[in-house]
XYZ file of C-alpha atoms in Angstrom:
554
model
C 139.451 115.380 22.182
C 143.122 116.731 22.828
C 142.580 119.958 25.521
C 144.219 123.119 24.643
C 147.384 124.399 27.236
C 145.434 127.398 27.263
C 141.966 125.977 28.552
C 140.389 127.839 31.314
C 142.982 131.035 31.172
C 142.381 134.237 29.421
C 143.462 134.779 25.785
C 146.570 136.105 24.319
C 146.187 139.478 23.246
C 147.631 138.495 20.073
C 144.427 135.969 19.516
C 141.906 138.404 19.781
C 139.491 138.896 16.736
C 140.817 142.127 14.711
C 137.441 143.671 14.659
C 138.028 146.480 11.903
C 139.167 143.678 9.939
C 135.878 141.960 10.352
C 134.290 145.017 9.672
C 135.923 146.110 6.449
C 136.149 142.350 5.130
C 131.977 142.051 5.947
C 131.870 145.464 3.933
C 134.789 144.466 0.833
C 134.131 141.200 0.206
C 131.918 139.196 -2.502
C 130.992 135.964 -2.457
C 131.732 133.571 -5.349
C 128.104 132.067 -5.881
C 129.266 128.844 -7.315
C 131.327 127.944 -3.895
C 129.345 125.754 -1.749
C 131.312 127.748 1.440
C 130.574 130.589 0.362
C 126.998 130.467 0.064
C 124.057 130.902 2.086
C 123.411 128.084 3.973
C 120.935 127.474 6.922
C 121.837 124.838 9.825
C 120.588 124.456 12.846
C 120.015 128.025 13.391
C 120.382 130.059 10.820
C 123.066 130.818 8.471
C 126.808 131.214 9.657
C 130.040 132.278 9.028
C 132.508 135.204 9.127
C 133.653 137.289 7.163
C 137.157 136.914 6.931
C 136.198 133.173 5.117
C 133.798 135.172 2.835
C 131.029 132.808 4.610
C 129.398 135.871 6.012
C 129.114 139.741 4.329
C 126.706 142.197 3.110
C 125.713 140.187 0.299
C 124.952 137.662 2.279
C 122.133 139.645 4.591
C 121.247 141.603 1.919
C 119.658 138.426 -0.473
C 118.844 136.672 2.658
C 116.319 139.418 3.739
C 115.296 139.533 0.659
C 114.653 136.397 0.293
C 112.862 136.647 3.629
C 110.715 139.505 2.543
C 109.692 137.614 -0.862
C 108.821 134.665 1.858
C 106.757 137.130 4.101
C 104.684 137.860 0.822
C 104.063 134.632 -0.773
C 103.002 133.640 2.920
C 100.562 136.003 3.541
C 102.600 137.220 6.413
C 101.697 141.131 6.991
C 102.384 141.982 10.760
C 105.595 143.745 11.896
C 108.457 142.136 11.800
C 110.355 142.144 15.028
C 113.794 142.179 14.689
C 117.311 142.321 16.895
C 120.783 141.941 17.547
C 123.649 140.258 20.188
C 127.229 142.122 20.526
C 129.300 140.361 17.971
C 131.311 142.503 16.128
C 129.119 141.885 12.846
C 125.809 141.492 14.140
C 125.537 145.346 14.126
C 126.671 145.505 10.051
C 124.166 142.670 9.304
C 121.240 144.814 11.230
C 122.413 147.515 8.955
C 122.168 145.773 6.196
C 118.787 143.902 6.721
C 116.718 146.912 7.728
C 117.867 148.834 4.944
C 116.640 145.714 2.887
C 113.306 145.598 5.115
C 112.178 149.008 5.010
C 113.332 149.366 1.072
C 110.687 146.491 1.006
C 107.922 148.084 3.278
C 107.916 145.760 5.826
C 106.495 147.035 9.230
C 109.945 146.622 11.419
C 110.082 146.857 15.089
C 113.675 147.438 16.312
C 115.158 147.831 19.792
C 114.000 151.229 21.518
C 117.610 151.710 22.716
C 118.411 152.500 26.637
C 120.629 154.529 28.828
C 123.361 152.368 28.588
C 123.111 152.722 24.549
C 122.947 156.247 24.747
C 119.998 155.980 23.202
C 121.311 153.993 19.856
C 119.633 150.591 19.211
C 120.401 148.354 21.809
C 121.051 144.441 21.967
C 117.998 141.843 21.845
C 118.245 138.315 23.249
C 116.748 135.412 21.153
C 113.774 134.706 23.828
C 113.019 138.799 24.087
C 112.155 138.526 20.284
C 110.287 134.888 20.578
C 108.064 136.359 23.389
C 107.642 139.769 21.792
C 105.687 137.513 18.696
C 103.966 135.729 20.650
C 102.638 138.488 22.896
C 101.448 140.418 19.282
C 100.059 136.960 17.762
C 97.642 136.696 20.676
C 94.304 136.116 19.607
C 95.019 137.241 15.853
C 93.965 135.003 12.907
C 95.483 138.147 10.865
C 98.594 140.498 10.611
C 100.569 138.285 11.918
C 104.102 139.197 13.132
C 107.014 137.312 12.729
C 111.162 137.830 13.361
C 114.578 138.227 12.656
C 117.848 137.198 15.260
C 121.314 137.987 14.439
C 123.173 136.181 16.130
C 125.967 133.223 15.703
C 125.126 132.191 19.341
C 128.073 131.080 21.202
C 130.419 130.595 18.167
C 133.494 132.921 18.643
C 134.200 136.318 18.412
C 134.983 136.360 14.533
C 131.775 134.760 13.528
C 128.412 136.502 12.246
C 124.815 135.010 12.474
C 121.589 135.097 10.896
C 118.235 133.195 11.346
C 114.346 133.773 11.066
C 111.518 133.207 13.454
C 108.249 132.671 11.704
C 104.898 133.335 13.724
C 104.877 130.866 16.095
C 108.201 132.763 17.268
C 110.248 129.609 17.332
C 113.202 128.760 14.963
C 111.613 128.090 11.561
C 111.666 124.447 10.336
C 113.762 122.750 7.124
C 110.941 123.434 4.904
C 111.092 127.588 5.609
C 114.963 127.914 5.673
C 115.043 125.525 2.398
C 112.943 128.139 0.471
C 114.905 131.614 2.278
C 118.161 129.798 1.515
C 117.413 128.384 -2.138
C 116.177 132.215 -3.191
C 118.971 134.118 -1.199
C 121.339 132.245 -3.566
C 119.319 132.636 -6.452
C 119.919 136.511 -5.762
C 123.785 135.819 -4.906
C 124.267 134.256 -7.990
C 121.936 137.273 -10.044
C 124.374 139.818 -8.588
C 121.760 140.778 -6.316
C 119.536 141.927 -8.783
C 116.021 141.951 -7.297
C 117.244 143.028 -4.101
C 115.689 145.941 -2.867
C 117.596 148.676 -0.808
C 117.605 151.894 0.588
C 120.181 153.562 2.883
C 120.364 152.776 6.798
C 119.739 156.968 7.768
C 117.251 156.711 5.204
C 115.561 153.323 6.759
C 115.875 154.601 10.067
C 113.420 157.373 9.431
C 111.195 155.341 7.158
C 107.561 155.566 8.651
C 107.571 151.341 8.743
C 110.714 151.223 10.981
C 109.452 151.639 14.591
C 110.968 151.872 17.919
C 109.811 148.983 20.572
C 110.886 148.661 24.208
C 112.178 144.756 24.566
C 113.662 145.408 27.295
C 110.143 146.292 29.313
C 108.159 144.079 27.298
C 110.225 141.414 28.051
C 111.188 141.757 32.003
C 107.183 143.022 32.350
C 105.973 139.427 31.849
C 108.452 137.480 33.918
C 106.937 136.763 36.774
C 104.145 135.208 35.037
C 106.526 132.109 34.314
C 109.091 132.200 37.618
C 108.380 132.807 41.456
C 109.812 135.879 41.637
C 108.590 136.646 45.497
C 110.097 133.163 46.356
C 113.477 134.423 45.369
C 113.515 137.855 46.615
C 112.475 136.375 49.739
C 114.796 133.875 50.152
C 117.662 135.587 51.940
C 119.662 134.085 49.630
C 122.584 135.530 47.404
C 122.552 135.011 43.200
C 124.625 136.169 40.491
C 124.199 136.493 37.142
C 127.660 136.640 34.529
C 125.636 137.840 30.719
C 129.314 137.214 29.455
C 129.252 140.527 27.496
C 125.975 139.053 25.667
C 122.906 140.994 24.582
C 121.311 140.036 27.975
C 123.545 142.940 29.725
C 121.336 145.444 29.935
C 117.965 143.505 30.781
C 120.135 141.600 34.140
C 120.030 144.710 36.231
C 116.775 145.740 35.259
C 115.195 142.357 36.275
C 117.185 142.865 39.993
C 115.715 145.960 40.136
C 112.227 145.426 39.521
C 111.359 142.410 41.200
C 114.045 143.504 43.903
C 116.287 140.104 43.723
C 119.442 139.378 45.600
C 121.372 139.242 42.246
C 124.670 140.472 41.501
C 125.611 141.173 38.003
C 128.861 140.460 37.927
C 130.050 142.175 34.930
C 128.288 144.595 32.526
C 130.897 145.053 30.255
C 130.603 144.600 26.287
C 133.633 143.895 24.093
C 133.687 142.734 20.268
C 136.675 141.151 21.380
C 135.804 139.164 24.244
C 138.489 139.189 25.738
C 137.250 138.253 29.313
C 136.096 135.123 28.361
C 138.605 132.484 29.166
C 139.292 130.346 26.402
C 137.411 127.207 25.832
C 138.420 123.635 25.298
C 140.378 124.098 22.268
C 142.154 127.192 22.725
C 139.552 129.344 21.296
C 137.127 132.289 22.475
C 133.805 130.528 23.088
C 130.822 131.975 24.669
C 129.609 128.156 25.456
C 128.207 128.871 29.478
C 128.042 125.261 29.631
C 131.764 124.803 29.049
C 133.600 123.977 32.215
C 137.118 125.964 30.577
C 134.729 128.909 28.822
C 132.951 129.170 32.693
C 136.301 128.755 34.531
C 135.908 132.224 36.023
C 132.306 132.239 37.389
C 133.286 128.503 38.826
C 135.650 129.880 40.682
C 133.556 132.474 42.721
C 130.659 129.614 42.935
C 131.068 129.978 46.626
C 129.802 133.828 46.979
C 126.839 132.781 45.902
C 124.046 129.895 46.796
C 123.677 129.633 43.129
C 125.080 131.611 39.830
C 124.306 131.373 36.244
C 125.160 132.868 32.701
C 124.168 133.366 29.593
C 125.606 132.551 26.172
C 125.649 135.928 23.710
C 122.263 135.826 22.404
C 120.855 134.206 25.770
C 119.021 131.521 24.737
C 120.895 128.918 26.398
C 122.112 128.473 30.174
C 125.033 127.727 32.419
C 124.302 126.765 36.080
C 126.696 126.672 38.946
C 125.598 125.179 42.364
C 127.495 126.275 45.225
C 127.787 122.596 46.016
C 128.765 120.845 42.631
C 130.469 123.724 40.540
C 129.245 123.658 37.215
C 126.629 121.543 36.722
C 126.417 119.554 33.269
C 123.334 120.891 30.684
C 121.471 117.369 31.125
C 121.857 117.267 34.876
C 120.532 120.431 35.115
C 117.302 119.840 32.711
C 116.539 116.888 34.983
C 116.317 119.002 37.986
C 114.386 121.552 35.882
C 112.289 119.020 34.836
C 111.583 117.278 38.134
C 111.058 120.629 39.987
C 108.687 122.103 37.317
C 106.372 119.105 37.077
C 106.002 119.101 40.941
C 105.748 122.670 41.387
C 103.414 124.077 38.405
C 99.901 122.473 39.930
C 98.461 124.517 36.997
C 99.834 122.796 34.025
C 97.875 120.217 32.139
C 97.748 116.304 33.311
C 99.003 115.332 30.068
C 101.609 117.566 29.439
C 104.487 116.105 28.081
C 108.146 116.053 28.404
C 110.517 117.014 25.285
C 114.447 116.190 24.779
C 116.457 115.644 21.723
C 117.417 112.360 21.553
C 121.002 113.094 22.022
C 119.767 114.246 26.015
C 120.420 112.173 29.062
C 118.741 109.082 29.257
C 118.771 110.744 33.008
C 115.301 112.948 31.720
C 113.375 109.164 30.446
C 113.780 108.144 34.626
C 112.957 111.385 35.900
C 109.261 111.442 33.733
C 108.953 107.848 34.076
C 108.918 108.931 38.228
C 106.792 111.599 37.109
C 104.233 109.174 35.134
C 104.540 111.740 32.177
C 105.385 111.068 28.455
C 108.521 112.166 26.718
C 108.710 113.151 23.218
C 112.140 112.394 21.735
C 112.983 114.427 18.672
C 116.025 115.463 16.370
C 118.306 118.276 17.633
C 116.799 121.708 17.277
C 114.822 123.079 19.349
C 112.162 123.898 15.866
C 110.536 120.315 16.881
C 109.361 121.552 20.489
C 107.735 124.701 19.376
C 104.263 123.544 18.467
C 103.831 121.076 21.679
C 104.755 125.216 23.715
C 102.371 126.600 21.581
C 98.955 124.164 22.213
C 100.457 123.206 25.701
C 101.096 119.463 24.705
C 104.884 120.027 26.169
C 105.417 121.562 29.193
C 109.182 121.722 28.643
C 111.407 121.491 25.969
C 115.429 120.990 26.162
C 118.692 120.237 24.299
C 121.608 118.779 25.338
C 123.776 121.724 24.212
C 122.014 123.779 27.751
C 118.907 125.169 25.593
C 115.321 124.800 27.086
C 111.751 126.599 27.302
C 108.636 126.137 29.098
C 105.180 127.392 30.083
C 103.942 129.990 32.278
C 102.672 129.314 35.547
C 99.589 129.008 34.262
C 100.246 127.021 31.383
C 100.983 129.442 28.421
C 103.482 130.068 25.840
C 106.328 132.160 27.163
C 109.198 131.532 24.807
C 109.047 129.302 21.500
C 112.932 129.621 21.553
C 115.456 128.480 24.289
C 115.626 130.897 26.584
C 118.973 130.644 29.481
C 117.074 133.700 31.026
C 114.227 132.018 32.850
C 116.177 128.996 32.906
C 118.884 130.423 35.531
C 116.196 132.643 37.365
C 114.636 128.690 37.748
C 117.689 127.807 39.807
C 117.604 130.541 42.308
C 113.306 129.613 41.931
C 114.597 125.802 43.199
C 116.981 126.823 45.482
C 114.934 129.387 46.890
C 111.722 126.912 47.113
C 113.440 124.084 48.091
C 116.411 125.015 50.632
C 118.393 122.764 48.167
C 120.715 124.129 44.772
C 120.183 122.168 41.721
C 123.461 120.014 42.215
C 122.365 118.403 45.404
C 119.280 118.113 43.639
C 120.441 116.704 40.935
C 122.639 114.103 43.734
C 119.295 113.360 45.291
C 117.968 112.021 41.372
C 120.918 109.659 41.188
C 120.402 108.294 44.617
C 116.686 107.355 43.215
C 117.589 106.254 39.447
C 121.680 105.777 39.265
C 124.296 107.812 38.199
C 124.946 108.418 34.421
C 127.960 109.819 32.983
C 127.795 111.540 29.963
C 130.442 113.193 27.077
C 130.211 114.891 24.128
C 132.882 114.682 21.700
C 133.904 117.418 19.389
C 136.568 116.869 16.503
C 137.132 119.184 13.036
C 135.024 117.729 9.876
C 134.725 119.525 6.573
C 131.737 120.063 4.668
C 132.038 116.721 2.558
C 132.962 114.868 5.864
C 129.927 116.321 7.577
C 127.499 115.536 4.865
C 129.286 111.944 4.930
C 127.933 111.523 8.646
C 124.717 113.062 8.078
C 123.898 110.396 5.937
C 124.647 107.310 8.364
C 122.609 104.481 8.343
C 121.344 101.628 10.510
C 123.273 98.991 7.999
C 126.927 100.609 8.868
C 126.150 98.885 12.417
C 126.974 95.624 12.027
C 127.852 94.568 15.251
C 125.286 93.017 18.125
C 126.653 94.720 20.876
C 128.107 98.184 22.245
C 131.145 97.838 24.898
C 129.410 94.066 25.782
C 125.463 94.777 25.744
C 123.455 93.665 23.138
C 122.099 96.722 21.036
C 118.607 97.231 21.001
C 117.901 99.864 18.812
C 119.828 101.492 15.918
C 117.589 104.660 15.219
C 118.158 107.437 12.329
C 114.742 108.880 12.830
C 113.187 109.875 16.225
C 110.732 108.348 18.048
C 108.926 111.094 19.250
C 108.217 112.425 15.632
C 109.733 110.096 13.336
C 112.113 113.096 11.859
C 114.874 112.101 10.121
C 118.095 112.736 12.887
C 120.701 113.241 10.366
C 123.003 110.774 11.767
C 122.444 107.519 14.013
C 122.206 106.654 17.566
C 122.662 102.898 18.583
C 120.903 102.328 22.213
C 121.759 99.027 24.516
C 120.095 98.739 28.523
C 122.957 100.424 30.047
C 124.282 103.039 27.366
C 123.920 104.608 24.170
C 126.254 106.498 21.894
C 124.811 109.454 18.762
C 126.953 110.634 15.903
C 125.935 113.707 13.600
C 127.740 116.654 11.923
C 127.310 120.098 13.640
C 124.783 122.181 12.354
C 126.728 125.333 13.172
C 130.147 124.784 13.094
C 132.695 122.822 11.061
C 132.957 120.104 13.401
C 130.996 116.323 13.909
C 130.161 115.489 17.394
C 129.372 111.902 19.320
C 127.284 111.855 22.026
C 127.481 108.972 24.766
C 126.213 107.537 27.819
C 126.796 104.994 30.110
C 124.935 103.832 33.639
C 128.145 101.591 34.547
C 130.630 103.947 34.797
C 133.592 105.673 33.027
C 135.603 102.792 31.547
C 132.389 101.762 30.151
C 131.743 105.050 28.739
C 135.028 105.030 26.880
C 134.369 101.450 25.664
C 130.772 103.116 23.629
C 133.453 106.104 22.660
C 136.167 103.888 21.208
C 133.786 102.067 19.522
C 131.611 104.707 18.474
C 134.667 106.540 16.973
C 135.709 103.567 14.948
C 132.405 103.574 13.195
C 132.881 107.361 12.284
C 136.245 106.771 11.323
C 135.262 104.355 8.861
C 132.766 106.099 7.025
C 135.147 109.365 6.977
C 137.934 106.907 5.125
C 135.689 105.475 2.611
């Protein structure tokens, strides 16, 4: 992976997204049905793309809702459907377009009461505000269910739009769901939207189904139920908080405020452009917060604080920097989670379980094997953890990519989607708690279990590439060994579900390597892991790339 000169420094003002551009292309533009790139297409969360690659437009929301409304209906599904918004530059022109789709439709719609800082217009919503708010509404119905809508291309950059839908269990919906929305949002792309109903955004705003609903207080109202909020203000220690211009800005101050927490937020401001962020690993603008060059600037105050975090745009994932460490990396940081929550939550079930992806640190297996609890490896997306939330059968559930959820104090559902908020107000929790941040926590693990070291890969892959590696297979592995250790597992399903894993991970006693295509973005990724080292590590890389390499060439 060849690092960009720019890495780590703020952009060129010449490289920042031209957001009427955006704008006018999401508004001009039609896509050409019969162009696989051009169509809808659901990955791992939702369907992506921008408009200036005619990936992401008006047409695109409008036969999507559509297609979600039809969905609702054949499902049975008549609650409200809550729905909401980050800050990039064409999330607001997709929320537009989908509630003028959702109330032309009837659909019950809550949107985002809008604050002070809004001036009263409809505000931003992070992903786990909208999981929680369907849950909280579900509770104890068999009927009327509610359900929801994020838009929202996560972390992807500044030029990108987003678009996914959260049945009623409030998680991410599974293949099965986005196979049907995505199948009839074509089908309408392709009809020249015929069968798409519509009325006019002033119009939908009045419409007697579209309602105002406070996320922000319905949200920050329940937090203490699922972190120790008296053991951080308490503490006499010092947080902060970076939201990165995401749609967490406006709830950061409000949670200070209310549970009266030492926590700065260091920045409130909102830009389409992003043009704080410093630029990420390949020259681009990335809201990753678990990119060392994306992070560069909240690294480098790490010491005013005992511990800071930050949020990617939509929030739902985390970035954790220890006053001791710097940065610490995602799977370091959801073993500490881990090993802290499942000695400090006396009211959670016996059996609760532990759940990773099986491209997570091998790190999280020692930590629950010290903990005498199970671990449920599944496929990446966070869909596969949101049942074991719901019935309590997982305590926890975390990716790799710095996503995780878990329970309530007292064992309930809090968030059936990742959620970086209550994961970073856990850090000042275990610093607070234990007089220790999560990197020398995290040292402590390695002193008990041995020190890992871990990379992710990222290279450019096009859609036939991609589909290529999504198809790998046990038989491509012909080899015994991996950088000298006999393999002992080739796996393309996952153990804790047997889900297919759209690409293969080959396992030996003291490392492991995964290759798959990005769900997101236009890019395949290998995972590896070694317990002897860094040459060893880029022994299971080399290798690892050869196999890709192959299949790409034939």
């Amino acid at each position: 992976m060849s690092i960009d000169s720019q890495a780590g420094r703020l952009p060129d003002e010449h490289s920042l997204a031209n957001i009427p551009r955006l704008v006018s292309r999401y508004y001009s533009e039609r896509p050409d049905p019969s162009d696989p790139g051009q169509q809808v297409a659901f990955g791992t969360s939702g369907h992506r793309g921008s408009s200036l690659k005619t990936s992401f437009n008006e047409w695109h929301i409008l036969a999507t809702t559509q297609a979600i409304c039809e969905y609702r209906e054949a499902q049975g599904v008549d609650g409200p459907l809550f729905i909401g918004m980050d800050t990039h530059a064409l999330s607001e022109p997709a929320f537009c377009s989908a509630l003028e789709v959702l109330a032309a439709n009837g659909v019950d719609t809550r949107i985002d009461a809008g604050c002070e800082e809004t001036g009263g217009e409809v505000g931003y919503t992070p992903t786990p505000a909208i999981s929680n708010a369907i849950l909280v509404y579900n509770q104890g119905r068999s009927g009327g269910l509610a359900d929801g809508i994020v838009i929202t291309p996560s972390h992807n950059p500044p030029g990108d739009g987003g678009f996914k839908y959260n049945p009623t269990n409030g998680g991410p919906a599974d293949t099965n769901v986005t196979k049907w929305i995505q199948e009839r949002a074509n089908d309408l792309l392709a009809g020249g939207l015929e069968g798409v109903r519509r009325i006019g955004y002033a119009e939908a705003l009045k419409a007697s189904t579209t309602q105002r609903f406070d996320y922000i207080e319905s949200y920050i109202s329940g937090l203490d139920k699922v972190i120790d909020m008296a053991a951080i203000r308490d503490s006499g220690l010092r947080f902060g908080v970076d939201p990165l211009g995401g749609a967490g800005v406006h709830y950061w101050p409000r949670i200070a405020a209310k549970y009266d927490l030492p926590l700065e937020v260091i920045s409130t401001t909102v830009d389409p452009t992003f043009r704080f962020m410093r630029v990420d690993w390949d020259g681009k603008i990335r809201m990753d917060c678990s990119s060392p060059y994306a992070m560069a600037g909240l690294i480098e105050n790490k010491d005013r604080f005992d511990v800071s975090f930050a949020c990617d745009t939509d929030h739902d994932r985390h970035g954790i920097v220890a006053r001791s460490t710097g940065l610490l990396n995602p799977n370091h940081y959801l073993a500490v989670a881990i090993e802290y929550l499942f000695t400090h939550r006396p009211l959670w079930s016996d059996t609760a379980a532990i759940g990773k992806t099986l491209v997570s640190s091998s790190m999280i297996d020692y930590v629950a094997q010290g903990l005498g609890r199970e671990v449920v490896e599944v496929p990446v997306g966070f869909k596969w953890f949101v049942d074991g939330l719901i019935d309590g059968s997982l305590g926890f559930g975390g990716e790799e990519s710095a996503g995780a959820s878990f329970l309530t104090l007292d064992g309930k559902p809090w968030s059936t989607d990742k959620d970086g908020i209550i994961l970073g107000l856990l850090a000042a929790e275990i610093t607070a708690v234990t007089g220790q941040d999560p990197g020398e926590r995290y040292l402590a693990l390695t002193e008990r279990y041995g020190a890992p070291v871990y990379e992710r890969i990222d290279a450019p892959a096009n859609r036939e590439q991609k589909a290529k590696l999504g198809k790998l297979s046990p038989d491509q592995v012909s080899a015994d060994t991996l950088a000298g250790h006999r393999i002992t597992r080739k796996l393309t399903e996952a153990p804790g579900n047997g889900a297919a894993i759209g690409g293969l991970k080959v396992v030996t006693e003291a490392g492991w390597f995964a290759a798959r295509p990005s769900g997101t973005e236009d890019v395949y990724k290998i995972y590896a892991e070694s317990f002897e080292g860094q040459a060893h590590l880029e022994r299971i890389q080399q290798e690892a790339k050869a196999l890709v390499d192959a299949v790409l060439a034939s």
